[in-house]
């Protein structure tokens, strides 16, 4: 549907993404209009395409999908346009003087003959040039946006293009449309469509170069591969790009020759191809770990006496392996403490902190996520931060940067990273860059957990290199043995079927035969049975974990069912529809990507920035008028404007991968059907170890047995171990 009219009033505009609410004068009367309409001003004539929707709060609105605009030509409309402030340097008084002087030619004079503006008192030649420049920029922005609409690119995406390339976007993308791939959220397919419509040949080197880099990038972020074997990359690229194999290898060699990619021969049993910056990260990490491995100091003092004092102060008794870990932490520049549930990692960590501080060393404790940091702080009694906060991740101009680096190192003698199995290559590189050469680094984690969500296998590779001392705790202590969660976690790790018949402890199994029955029992447990029996809150205590997002028992389907039982729509509870979701007050939600821009307000009143992938929260307030959602994450509040809502998703059910670093009082784990690639032993182990007080498996023992036999998944192409071993 197409409608024409004159912009009467701008009601709301978000300058960052161009989202605008305006009142449009049409032949049929006033029309409430919403959409991406950047730099549209009052008095401007526009033609809009879209459709009507009925907003629960604001009534009937027209949602714009595309638009064209025309500058006003009548004096009254020109006056309204300039008085709106759309052209920098002009307000109502100046607008009136301009229109009185130049009449219907005012906008043409501003754009093409700015020297004439100096006729008006108060407008210097310099100011006249600035006014003209602002006018031209406005016209240029709209020209860029309108140009890209012909390629079926929405105003939202077009505005991202403008933000990335500015007024040069037209020339840049006409020369090489595949540079669209540089913009976050615009994939190779969209660039390919645009290139085809512009007449680019499918054998264009631009296309092949972009496609190969796209494959590497997708594998980096979706599969965690830091490199791909050269032949495997070519074999993947050939059908994806529908290109000749010889052309693929020619472009691959060119990308390596010009430094875009890095070729590393004989890495493991293959020749590897890296994105250049990823190779540099992995090489930096390897060099620093190699350096740390060369430092060793004998223990100073009487260790037996020191450890006895610590045991008395902390009121605990350490096993021999725990004592070994404490001693090693004081002798090496880098060491690793690993072990499964119930083996005493936290107790050992408390003793390590006490010993180092007793020796006068300053110690920092950190973890990859906010939830993991909070948990580490509660268990050890020492303040813990996220690694990002430790490294002071801060805005700098339009970019973000770590303020702590080799030029401004961390002021600690020792840094301890808990849940270190979650740390990806990029973050670990920045951590090492900020760590003073003479400071200790102690990595604590469970190497049998799933690998990081981000790229690489840092902890696993360092342990596998045998360069850094690693103490693996294996003894399950008496108190932990009383927990069937702990016992079964170790059985799973050993490939043994967990005990499913003991109904008097903390690990239960409910058999189901169909997806419908699995969903029904899962929802009943989370919404009714566990809250009634244990007093657990469905929002804060109970977490449904799934191996997969897709399928009838995946997170997508379960979130719909759980939301309707736990937080149904009721009168007085505010909602905000966004794309295919409805955000409702009281909803449990998860942040799905790292966002370092969002401002967070702690309960203490301290302001901070950053919300991280996997953070769980509850929607406290919905404002349809401001197009925003306010979420509480533990002890802090974050306001999400409309452009960031795509980063939130329902979290009544989440994937096991997203749950890493968190613990929940009760975990419900539906296991009935799904792809073998995802249903693996270490995924089952990770899911079980997320439960503190209660774990319920819902599904099929056949599927559980299949998972126990599957150990091949989560294989990552990572070169760190080979670099450490002297590649």
mmCIF file with all atom_site columns, N, CA, C and O in Angstrom, residues 485 506-508 522 525-526 530 536 541-546 652 654 656 659 662-670 684 686-698:
data_model
loop_
_atom_site.group_PDB
_atom_site.id
_atom_site.type_symbol
_atom_site.label_atom_id
_atom_site.label_alt_id
_atom_site.label_comp_id
_atom_site.label_asym_id
_atom_site.label_entity_id
_atom_site.label_seq_id
_atom_site.pdbx_PDB_ins_code
_atom_site.Cartn_x
_atom_site.Cartn_y
_atom_site.Cartn_z
_atom_site.occupancy
_atom_site.B_iso_or_equiv
_atom_site.pdbx_formal_charge
_atom_site.auth_seq_id
_atom_site.auth_comp_id
_atom_site.auth_asym_id
_atom_site.auth_atom_id
_atom_site.pdbx_PDB_model_num
ATOM 1   N N  . UNK A 1 485 ? 23.639 -35.911 41.836 1.00 0.00 ? 485 UNK A N  1
ATOM 2   C CA . UNK A 1 485 ? 24.043 -35.046 40.723 1.00 0.00 ? 485 UNK A CA 1
ATOM 3   C C  . UNK A 1 485 ? 25.542 -35.193 40.491 1.00 0.00 ? 485 UNK A C  1
ATOM 4   O O  . UNK A 1 485 ? 26.005 -35.393 39.359 1.00 0.00 ? 485 UNK A O  1
ATOM 5   N N  . UNK A 1 506 ? 18.643 -36.316 44.623 1.00 0.00 ? 506 UNK A N  1
ATOM 6   C CA . UNK A 1 506 ? 18.501 -35.038 43.910 1.00 0.00 ? 506 UNK A CA 1
ATOM 7   C C  . UNK A 1 506 ? 18.557 -35.176 42.400 1.00 0.00 ? 506 UNK A C  1
ATOM 8   O O  . UNK A 1 506 ? 18.705 -34.188 41.686 1.00 0.00 ? 506 UNK A O  1
ATOM 9   N N  . UNK A 1 507 ? 18.454 -36.413 41.890 1.00 0.00 ? 507 UNK A N  1
ATOM 10  C CA . UNK A 1 507 ? 18.554 -36.662 40.452 1.00 0.00 ? 507 UNK A CA 1
ATOM 11  C C  . UNK A 1 507 ? 17.409 -37.591 40.067 1.00 0.00 ? 507 UNK A C  1
ATOM 12  O O  . UNK A 1 507 ? 17.335 -38.721 40.527 1.00 0.00 ? 507 UNK A O  1
ATOM 13  N N  . UNK A 1 508 ? 16.511 -37.105 39.187 1.00 0.00 ? 508 UNK A N  1
ATOM 14  C CA . UNK A 1 508 ? 15.313 -37.877 38.851 1.00 0.00 ? 508 UNK A CA 1
ATOM 15  C C  . UNK A 1 508 ? 15.182 -38.053 37.344 1.00 0.00 ? 508 UNK A C  1
ATOM 16  O O  . UNK A 1 508 ? 15.710 -37.253 36.555 1.00 0.00 ? 508 UNK A O  1
ATOM 17  N N  . UNK A 1 522 ? 7.640  -31.270 30.878 1.00 0.00 ? 522 UNK A N  1
ATOM 18  C CA . UNK A 1 522 ? 8.628  -30.231 31.176 1.00 0.00 ? 522 UNK A CA 1
ATOM 19  C C  . UNK A 1 522 ? 7.945  -28.963 31.679 1.00 0.00 ? 522 UNK A C  1
ATOM 20  O O  . UNK A 1 522 ? 8.354  -28.362 32.682 1.00 0.00 ? 522 UNK A O  1
ATOM 21  N N  . UNK A 1 525 ? 6.413  -29.474 35.191 1.00 0.00 ? 525 UNK A N  1
ATOM 22  C CA . UNK A 1 525 ? 7.445  -29.448 36.227 1.00 0.00 ? 525 UNK A CA 1
ATOM 23  C C  . UNK A 1 525 ? 7.876  -28.019 36.546 1.00 0.00 ? 525 UNK A C  1
ATOM 24  O O  . UNK A 1 525 ? 7.976  -27.627 37.709 1.00 0.00 ? 525 UNK A O  1
ATOM 25  N N  . UNK A 1 526 ? 8.149  -27.239 35.496 1.00 0.00 ? 526 UNK A N  1
ATOM 26  C CA . UNK A 1 526 ? 8.678  -25.889 35.700 1.00 0.00 ? 526 UNK A CA 1
ATOM 27  C C  . UNK A 1 526 ? 7.647  -24.928 36.257 1.00 0.00 ? 526 UNK A C  1
ATOM 28  O O  . UNK A 1 526 ? 7.961  -24.075 37.094 1.00 0.00 ? 526 UNK A O  1
ATOM 29  N N  . UNK A 1 530 ? 7.488  -28.287 40.622 1.00 0.00 ? 530 UNK A N  1
ATOM 30  C CA . UNK A 1 530 ? 8.673  -27.910 41.402 1.00 0.00 ? 530 UNK A CA 1
ATOM 31  C C  . UNK A 1 530 ? 8.426  -26.683 42.282 1.00 0.00 ? 530 UNK A C  1
ATOM 32  O O  . UNK A 1 530 ? 8.867  -26.667 43.441 1.00 0.00 ? 530 UNK A O  1
ATOM 33  N N  . UNK A 1 536 ? 10.480 -23.406 44.672 1.00 0.00 ? 536 UNK A N  1
ATOM 34  C CA . UNK A 1 536 ? 11.354 -22.781 43.689 1.00 0.00 ? 536 UNK A CA 1
ATOM 35  C C  . UNK A 1 536 ? 10.584 -21.767 42.846 1.00 0.00 ? 536 UNK A C  1
ATOM 36  O O  . UNK A 1 536 ? 9.425  -21.985 42.485 1.00 0.00 ? 536 UNK A O  1
ATOM 37  N N  . UNK A 1 541 ? 14.868 -19.727 39.965 1.00 0.00 ? 541 UNK A N  1
ATOM 38  C CA . UNK A 1 541 ? 15.452 -20.970 40.497 1.00 0.00 ? 541 UNK A CA 1
ATOM 39  C C  . UNK A 1 541 ? 15.496 -22.107 39.484 1.00 0.00 ? 541 UNK A C  1
ATOM 40  O O  . UNK A 1 541 ? 16.376 -22.964 39.547 1.00 0.00 ? 541 UNK A O  1
ATOM 41  N N  . UNK A 1 542 ? 14.519 -22.140 38.594 1.00 0.00 ? 542 UNK A N  1
ATOM 42  C CA . UNK A 1 542 ? 14.357 -23.278 37.684 1.00 0.00 ? 542 UNK A CA 1
ATOM 43  C C  . UNK A 1 542 ? 14.826 -22.895 36.289 1.00 0.00 ? 542 UNK A C  1
ATOM 44  O O  . UNK A 1 542 ? 14.480 -21.832 35.781 1.00 0.00 ? 542 UNK A O  1
ATOM 45  N N  . UNK A 1 543 ? 15.621 -23.773 35.678 1.00 0.00 ? 543 UNK A N  1
ATOM 46  C CA . UNK A 1 543 ? 16.058 -23.529 34.307 1.00 0.00 ? 543 UNK A CA 1
ATOM 47  C C  . UNK A 1 543 ? 15.897 -24.791 33.467 1.00 0.00 ? 543 UNK A C  1
ATOM 48  O O  . UNK A 1 543 ? 16.401 -25.851 33.821 1.00 0.00 ? 543 UNK A O  1
ATOM 49  N N  . UNK A 1 544 ? 15.174 -24.654 32.362 1.00 0.00 ? 544 UNK A N  1
ATOM 50  C CA . UNK A 1 544 ? 15.081 -25.731 31.380 1.00 0.00 ? 544 UNK A CA 1
ATOM 51  C C  . UNK A 1 544 ? 16.262 -25.588 30.429 1.00 0.00 ? 544 UNK A C  1
ATOM 52  O O  . UNK A 1 544 ? 16.501 -24.504 29.880 1.00 0.00 ? 544 UNK A O  1
ATOM 53  N N  . UNK A 1 545 ? 17.017 -26.674 30.256 1.00 0.00 ? 545 UNK A N  1
ATOM 54  C CA . UNK A 1 545 ? 18.163 -26.675 29.350 1.00 0.00 ? 545 UNK A CA 1
ATOM 55  C C  . UNK A 1 545 ? 17.909 -27.646 28.202 1.00 0.00 ? 545 UNK A C  1
ATOM 56  O O  . UNK A 1 545 ? 17.404 -28.752 28.431 1.00 0.00 ? 545 UNK A O  1
ATOM 57  N N  . UNK A 1 546 ? 18.262 -27.250 27.003 1.00 0.00 ? 546 UNK A N  1
ATOM 58  C CA . UNK A 1 546 ? 18.043 -28.086 25.820 1.00 0.00 ? 546 UNK A CA 1
ATOM 59  C C  . UNK A 1 546 ? 19.338 -28.170 25.013 1.00 0.00 ? 546 UNK A C  1
ATOM 60  O O  . UNK A 1 546 ? 20.078 -27.189 24.924 1.00 0.00 ? 546 UNK A O  1
ATOM 61  N N  . UNK A 1 652 ? 13.121 -18.961 29.311 1.00 0.00 ? 652 UNK A N  1
ATOM 62  C CA . UNK A 1 652 ? 12.571 -20.015 30.173 1.00 0.00 ? 652 UNK A CA 1
ATOM 63  C C  . UNK A 1 652 ? 13.285 -21.327 29.855 1.00 0.00 ? 652 UNK A C  1
ATOM 64  O O  . UNK A 1 652 ? 13.525 -22.158 30.732 1.00 0.00 ? 652 UNK A O  1
ATOM 65  N N  . UNK A 1 654 ? 16.862 -22.495 27.670 1.00 0.00 ? 654 UNK A N  1
ATOM 66  C CA . UNK A 1 654 ? 18.053 -22.032 26.947 1.00 0.00 ? 654 UNK A CA 1
ATOM 67  C C  . UNK A 1 654 ? 18.884 -23.249 26.556 1.00 0.00 ? 654 UNK A C  1
ATOM 68  O O  . UNK A 1 654 ? 18.728 -24.340 27.115 1.00 0.00 ? 654 UNK A O  1
ATOM 69  N N  . UNK A 1 656 ? 22.200 -25.619 26.320 1.00 0.00 ? 656 UNK A N  1
ATOM 70  C CA . UNK A 1 656 ? 23.235 -25.978 27.289 1.00 0.00 ? 656 UNK A CA 1
ATOM 71  C C  . UNK A 1 656 ? 24.468 -25.098 27.068 1.00 0.00 ? 656 UNK A C  1
ATOM 72  O O  . UNK A 1 656 ? 25.110 -24.653 28.030 1.00 0.00 ? 656 UNK A O  1
ATOM 73  N N  . UNK A 1 659 ? 24.277 -21.902 28.856 1.00 0.00 ? 659 UNK A N  1
ATOM 74  C CA . UNK A 1 659 ? 24.203 -21.990 30.316 1.00 0.00 ? 659 UNK A CA 1
ATOM 75  C C  . UNK A 1 659 ? 25.572 -22.087 30.972 1.00 0.00 ? 659 UNK A C  1
ATOM 76  O O  . UNK A 1 659 ? 25.677 -22.090 32.198 1.00 0.00 ? 659 UNK A O  1
ATOM 77  N N  . UNK A 1 662 ? 27.025 -20.860 34.617 1.00 0.00 ? 662 UNK A N  1
ATOM 78  C CA . UNK A 1 662 ? 25.905 -20.595 35.521 1.00 0.00 ? 662 UNK A CA 1
ATOM 79  C C  . UNK A 1 662 ? 25.549 -21.852 36.300 1.00 0.00 ? 662 UNK A C  1
ATOM 80  O O  . UNK A 1 662 ? 25.832 -22.976 35.866 1.00 0.00 ? 662 UNK A O  1
ATOM 81  N N  . UNK A 1 663 ? 24.926 -21.650 37.445 1.00 0.00 ? 663 UNK A N  1
ATOM 82  C CA . UNK A 1 663 ? 24.338 -22.749 38.217 1.00 0.00 ? 663 UNK A CA 1
ATOM 83  C C  . UNK A 1 663 ? 22.908 -22.372 38.570 1.00 0.00 ? 663 UNK A C  1
ATOM 84  O O  . UNK A 1 663 ? 22.603 -21.194 38.758 1.00 0.00 ? 663 UNK A O  1
ATOM 85  N N  . UNK A 1 664 ? 22.050 -23.370 38.651 1.00 0.00 ? 664 UNK A N  1
ATOM 86  C CA . UNK A 1 664 ? 20.646 -23.136 38.960 1.00 0.00 ? 664 UNK A CA 1
ATOM 87  C C  . UNK A 1 664 ? 20.214 -24.123 40.041 1.00 0.00 ? 664 UNK A C  1
ATOM 88  O O  . UNK A 1 664 ? 20.690 -25.260 40.083 1.00 0.00 ? 664 UNK A O  1
ATOM 89  N N  . UNK A 1 665 ? 19.306 -23.684 40.899 1.00 0.00 ? 665 UNK A N  1
ATOM 90  C CA . UNK A 1 665 ? 18.833 -24.590 41.944 1.00 0.00 ? 665 UNK A CA 1
ATOM 91  C C  . UNK A 1 665 ? 18.220 -25.848 41.350 1.00 0.00 ? 665 UNK A C  1
ATOM 92  O O  . UNK A 1 665 ? 18.402 -26.945 41.877 1.00 0.00 ? 665 UNK A O  1
ATOM 93  N N  . UNK A 1 666 ? 17.481 -25.688 40.253 1.00 0.00 ? 666 UNK A N  1
ATOM 94  C CA . UNK A 1 666 ? 16.841 -26.845 39.621 1.00 0.00 ? 666 UNK A CA 1
ATOM 95  C C  . UNK A 1 666 ? 17.017 -26.765 38.113 1.00 0.00 ? 666 UNK A C  1
ATOM 96  O O  . UNK A 1 666 ? 16.795 -25.707 37.509 1.00 0.00 ? 666 UNK A O  1
ATOM 97  N N  . UNK A 1 667 ? 17.414 -27.871 37.519 1.00 0.00 ? 667 UNK A N  1
ATOM 98  C CA . UNK A 1 667 ? 17.560 -27.970 36.067 1.00 0.00 ? 667 UNK A CA 1
ATOM 99  C C  . UNK A 1 667 ? 16.651 -29.074 35.552 1.00 0.00 ? 667 UNK A C  1
ATOM 100 O O  . UNK A 1 667 ? 16.637 -30.185 36.092 1.00 0.00 ? 667 UNK A O  1
ATOM 101 N N  . UNK A 1 668 ? 15.885 -28.740 34.516 1.00 0.00 ? 668 UNK A N  1
ATOM 102 C CA . UNK A 1 668 ? 15.073 -29.741 33.816 1.00 0.00 ? 668 UNK A CA 1
ATOM 103 C C  . UNK A 1 668 ? 15.690 -29.930 32.443 1.00 0.00 ? 668 UNK A C  1
ATOM 104 O O  . UNK A 1 668 ? 15.893 -28.957 31.706 1.00 0.00 ? 668 UNK A O  1
ATOM 105 N N  . UNK A 1 669 ? 15.993 -31.166 32.088 1.00 0.00 ? 669 UNK A N  1
ATOM 106 C CA . UNK A 1 669 ? 16.711 -31.459 30.860 1.00 0.00 ? 669 UNK A CA 1
ATOM 107 C C  . UNK A 1 669 ? 15.904 -32.410 29.984 1.00 0.00 ? 669 UNK A C  1
ATOM 108 O O  . UNK A 1 669 ? 15.889 -33.621 30.214 1.00 0.00 ? 669 UNK A O  1
ATOM 109 N N  . UNK A 1 670 ? 15.171 -31.898 28.979 1.00 0.00 ? 670 UNK A N  1
ATOM 110 C CA . UNK A 1 670 ? 14.426 -32.773 28.069 1.00 0.00 ? 670 UNK A CA 1
ATOM 111 C C  . UNK A 1 670 ? 15.352 -33.405 27.033 1.00 0.00 ? 670 UNK A C  1
ATOM 112 O O  . UNK A 1 670 ? 16.058 -32.696 26.311 1.00 0.00 ? 670 UNK A O  1
ATOM 113 N N  . UNK A 1 684 ? 25.911 -33.521 27.764 1.00 0.00 ? 684 UNK A N  1
ATOM 114 C CA . UNK A 1 684 ? 25.128 -34.078 28.871 1.00 0.00 ? 684 UNK A CA 1
ATOM 115 C C  . UNK A 1 684 ? 25.821 -33.794 30.202 1.00 0.00 ? 684 UNK A C  1
ATOM 116 O O  . UNK A 1 684 ? 25.175 -33.392 31.184 1.00 0.00 ? 684 UNK A O  1
ATOM 117 N N  . UNK A 1 686 ? 27.932 -31.326 30.881 1.00 0.00 ? 686 UNK A N  1
ATOM 118 C CA . UNK A 1 686 ? 27.822 -29.894 31.169 1.00 0.00 ? 686 UNK A CA 1
ATOM 119 C C  . UNK A 1 686 ? 26.445 -29.546 31.715 1.00 0.00 ? 686 UNK A C  1
ATOM 120 O O  . UNK A 1 686 ? 26.313 -28.788 32.682 1.00 0.00 ? 686 UNK A O  1
ATOM 121 N N  . UNK A 1 687 ? 25.397 -30.102 31.103 1.00 0.00 ? 687 UNK A N  1
ATOM 122 C CA . UNK A 1 687 ? 24.030 -29.810 31.548 1.00 0.00 ? 687 UNK A CA 1
ATOM 123 C C  . UNK A 1 687 ? 23.804 -30.276 32.984 1.00 0.00 ? 687 UNK A C  1
ATOM 124 O O  . UNK A 1 687 ? 23.238 -29.543 33.810 1.00 0.00 ? 687 UNK A O  1
ATOM 125 N N  . UNK A 1 688 ? 24.246 -31.471 33.293 1.00 0.00 ? 688 UNK A N  1
ATOM 126 C CA . UNK A 1 688 ? 24.038 -32.024 34.636 1.00 0.00 ? 688 UNK A CA 1
ATOM 127 C C  . UNK A 1 688 ? 24.774 -31.192 35.686 1.00 0.00 ? 688 UNK A C  1
ATOM 128 O O  . UNK A 1 688 ? 24.248 -30.929 36.778 1.00 0.00 ? 688 UNK A O  1
ATOM 129 N N  . UNK A 1 689 ? 25.969 -30.715 35.357 1.00 0.00 ? 689 UNK A N  1
ATOM 130 C CA . UNK A 1 689 ? 26.755 -29.967 36.341 1.00 0.00 ? 689 UNK A CA 1
ATOM 131 C C  . UNK A 1 689 ? 26.265 -28.529 36.511 1.00 0.00 ? 689 UNK A C  1
ATOM 132 O O  . UNK A 1 689 ? 26.813 -27.783 37.329 1.00 0.00 ? 689 UNK A O  1
ATOM 133 N N  . UNK A 1 690 ? 25.238 -28.116 35.778 1.00 0.00 ? 690 UNK A N  1
ATOM 134 C CA . UNK A 1 690 ? 24.631 -26.794 35.993 1.00 0.00 ? 690 UNK A CA 1
ATOM 135 C C  . UNK A 1 690 ? 23.660 -26.807 37.172 1.00 0.00 ? 690 UNK A C  1
ATOM 136 O O  . UNK A 1 690 ? 23.239 -25.737 37.642 1.00 0.00 ? 690 UNK A O  1
ATOM 137 N N  . UNK A 1 691 ? 23.270 -27.985 37.651 1.00 0.00 ? 691 UNK A N  1
ATOM 138 C CA . UNK A 1 691 ? 22.264 -28.098 38.714 1.00 0.00 ? 691 UNK A CA 1
ATOM 139 C C  . UNK A 1 691 ? 22.928 -28.113 40.083 1.00 0.00 ? 691 UNK A C  1
ATOM 140 O O  . UNK A 1 691 ? 23.874 -28.869 40.318 1.00 0.00 ? 691 UNK A O  1
ATOM 141 N N  . UNK A 1 692 ? 22.394 -27.300 41.003 1.00 0.00 ? 692 UNK A N  1
ATOM 142 C CA . UNK A 1 692 ? 22.916 -27.266 42.375 1.00 0.00 ? 692 UNK A CA 1
ATOM 143 C C  . UNK A 1 692 ? 22.153 -28.206 43.300 1.00 0.00 ? 692 UNK A C  1
ATOM 144 O O  . UNK A 1 692 ? 22.748 -28.945 44.079 1.00 0.00 ? 692 UNK A O  1
ATOM 145 N N  . UNK A 1 693 ? 20.804 -28.170 43.230 1.00 0.00 ? 693 UNK A N  1
ATOM 146 C CA . UNK A 1 693 ? 20.006 -28.918 44.202 1.00 0.00 ? 693 UNK A CA 1
ATOM 147 C C  . UNK A 1 693 ? 19.141 -30.008 43.583 1.00 0.00 ? 693 UNK A C  1
ATOM 148 O O  . UNK A 1 693 ? 18.785 -30.969 44.260 1.00 0.00 ? 693 UNK A O  1
ATOM 149 N N  . UNK A 1 694 ? 18.817 -29.848 42.297 1.00 0.00 ? 694 UNK A N  1
ATOM 150 C CA . UNK A 1 694 ? 17.871 -30.787 41.706 1.00 0.00 ? 694 UNK A CA 1
ATOM 151 C C  . UNK A 1 694 ? 18.089 -30.873 40.199 1.00 0.00 ? 694 UNK A C  1
ATOM 152 O O  . UNK A 1 694 ? 18.240 -29.841 39.534 1.00 0.00 ? 694 UNK A O  1
ATOM 153 N N  . UNK A 1 695 ? 18.089 -32.111 39.683 1.00 0.00 ? 695 UNK A N  1
ATOM 154 C CA . UNK A 1 695 ? 18.206 -32.337 38.244 1.00 0.00 ? 695 UNK A CA 1
ATOM 155 C C  . UNK A 1 695 ? 17.153 -33.352 37.834 1.00 0.00 ? 695 UNK A C  1
ATOM 156 O O  . UNK A 1 695 ? 17.045 -34.422 38.437 1.00 0.00 ? 695 UNK A O  1
ATOM 157 N N  . UNK A 1 696 ? 16.371 -33.007 36.805 1.00 0.00 ? 696 UNK A N  1
ATOM 158 C CA . UNK A 1 696 ? 15.349 -33.921 36.308 1.00 0.00 ? 696 UNK A CA 1
ATOM 159 C C  . UNK A 1 696 ? 15.549 -34.135 34.813 1.00 0.00 ? 696 UNK A C  1
ATOM 160 O O  . UNK A 1 696 ? 15.484 -33.176 34.027 1.00 0.00 ? 696 UNK A O  1
ATOM 161 N N  . UNK A 1 697 ? 15.801 -35.385 34.429 1.00 0.00 ? 697 UNK A N  1
ATOM 162 C CA . UNK A 1 697 ? 15.857 -35.760 33.021 1.00 0.00 ? 697 UNK A CA 1
ATOM 163 C C  . UNK A 1 697 ? 14.458 -36.160 32.575 1.00 0.00 ? 697 UNK A C  1
ATOM 164 O O  . UNK A 1 697 ? 13.791 -36.941 33.243 1.00 0.00 ? 697 UNK A O  1
ATOM 165 N N  . UNK A 1 698 ? 14.034 -35.622 31.430 1.00 0.00 ? 698 UNK A N  1
ATOM 166 C CA . UNK A 1 698 ? 12.726 -35.956 30.886 1.00 0.00 ? 698 UNK A CA 1
ATOM 167 C C  . UNK A 1 698 ? 12.939 -36.483 29.473 1.00 0.00 ? 698 UNK A C  1
ATOM 168 O O  . UNK A 1 698 ? 13.471 -35.761 28.622 1.00 0.00 ? 698 UNK A O  1
#
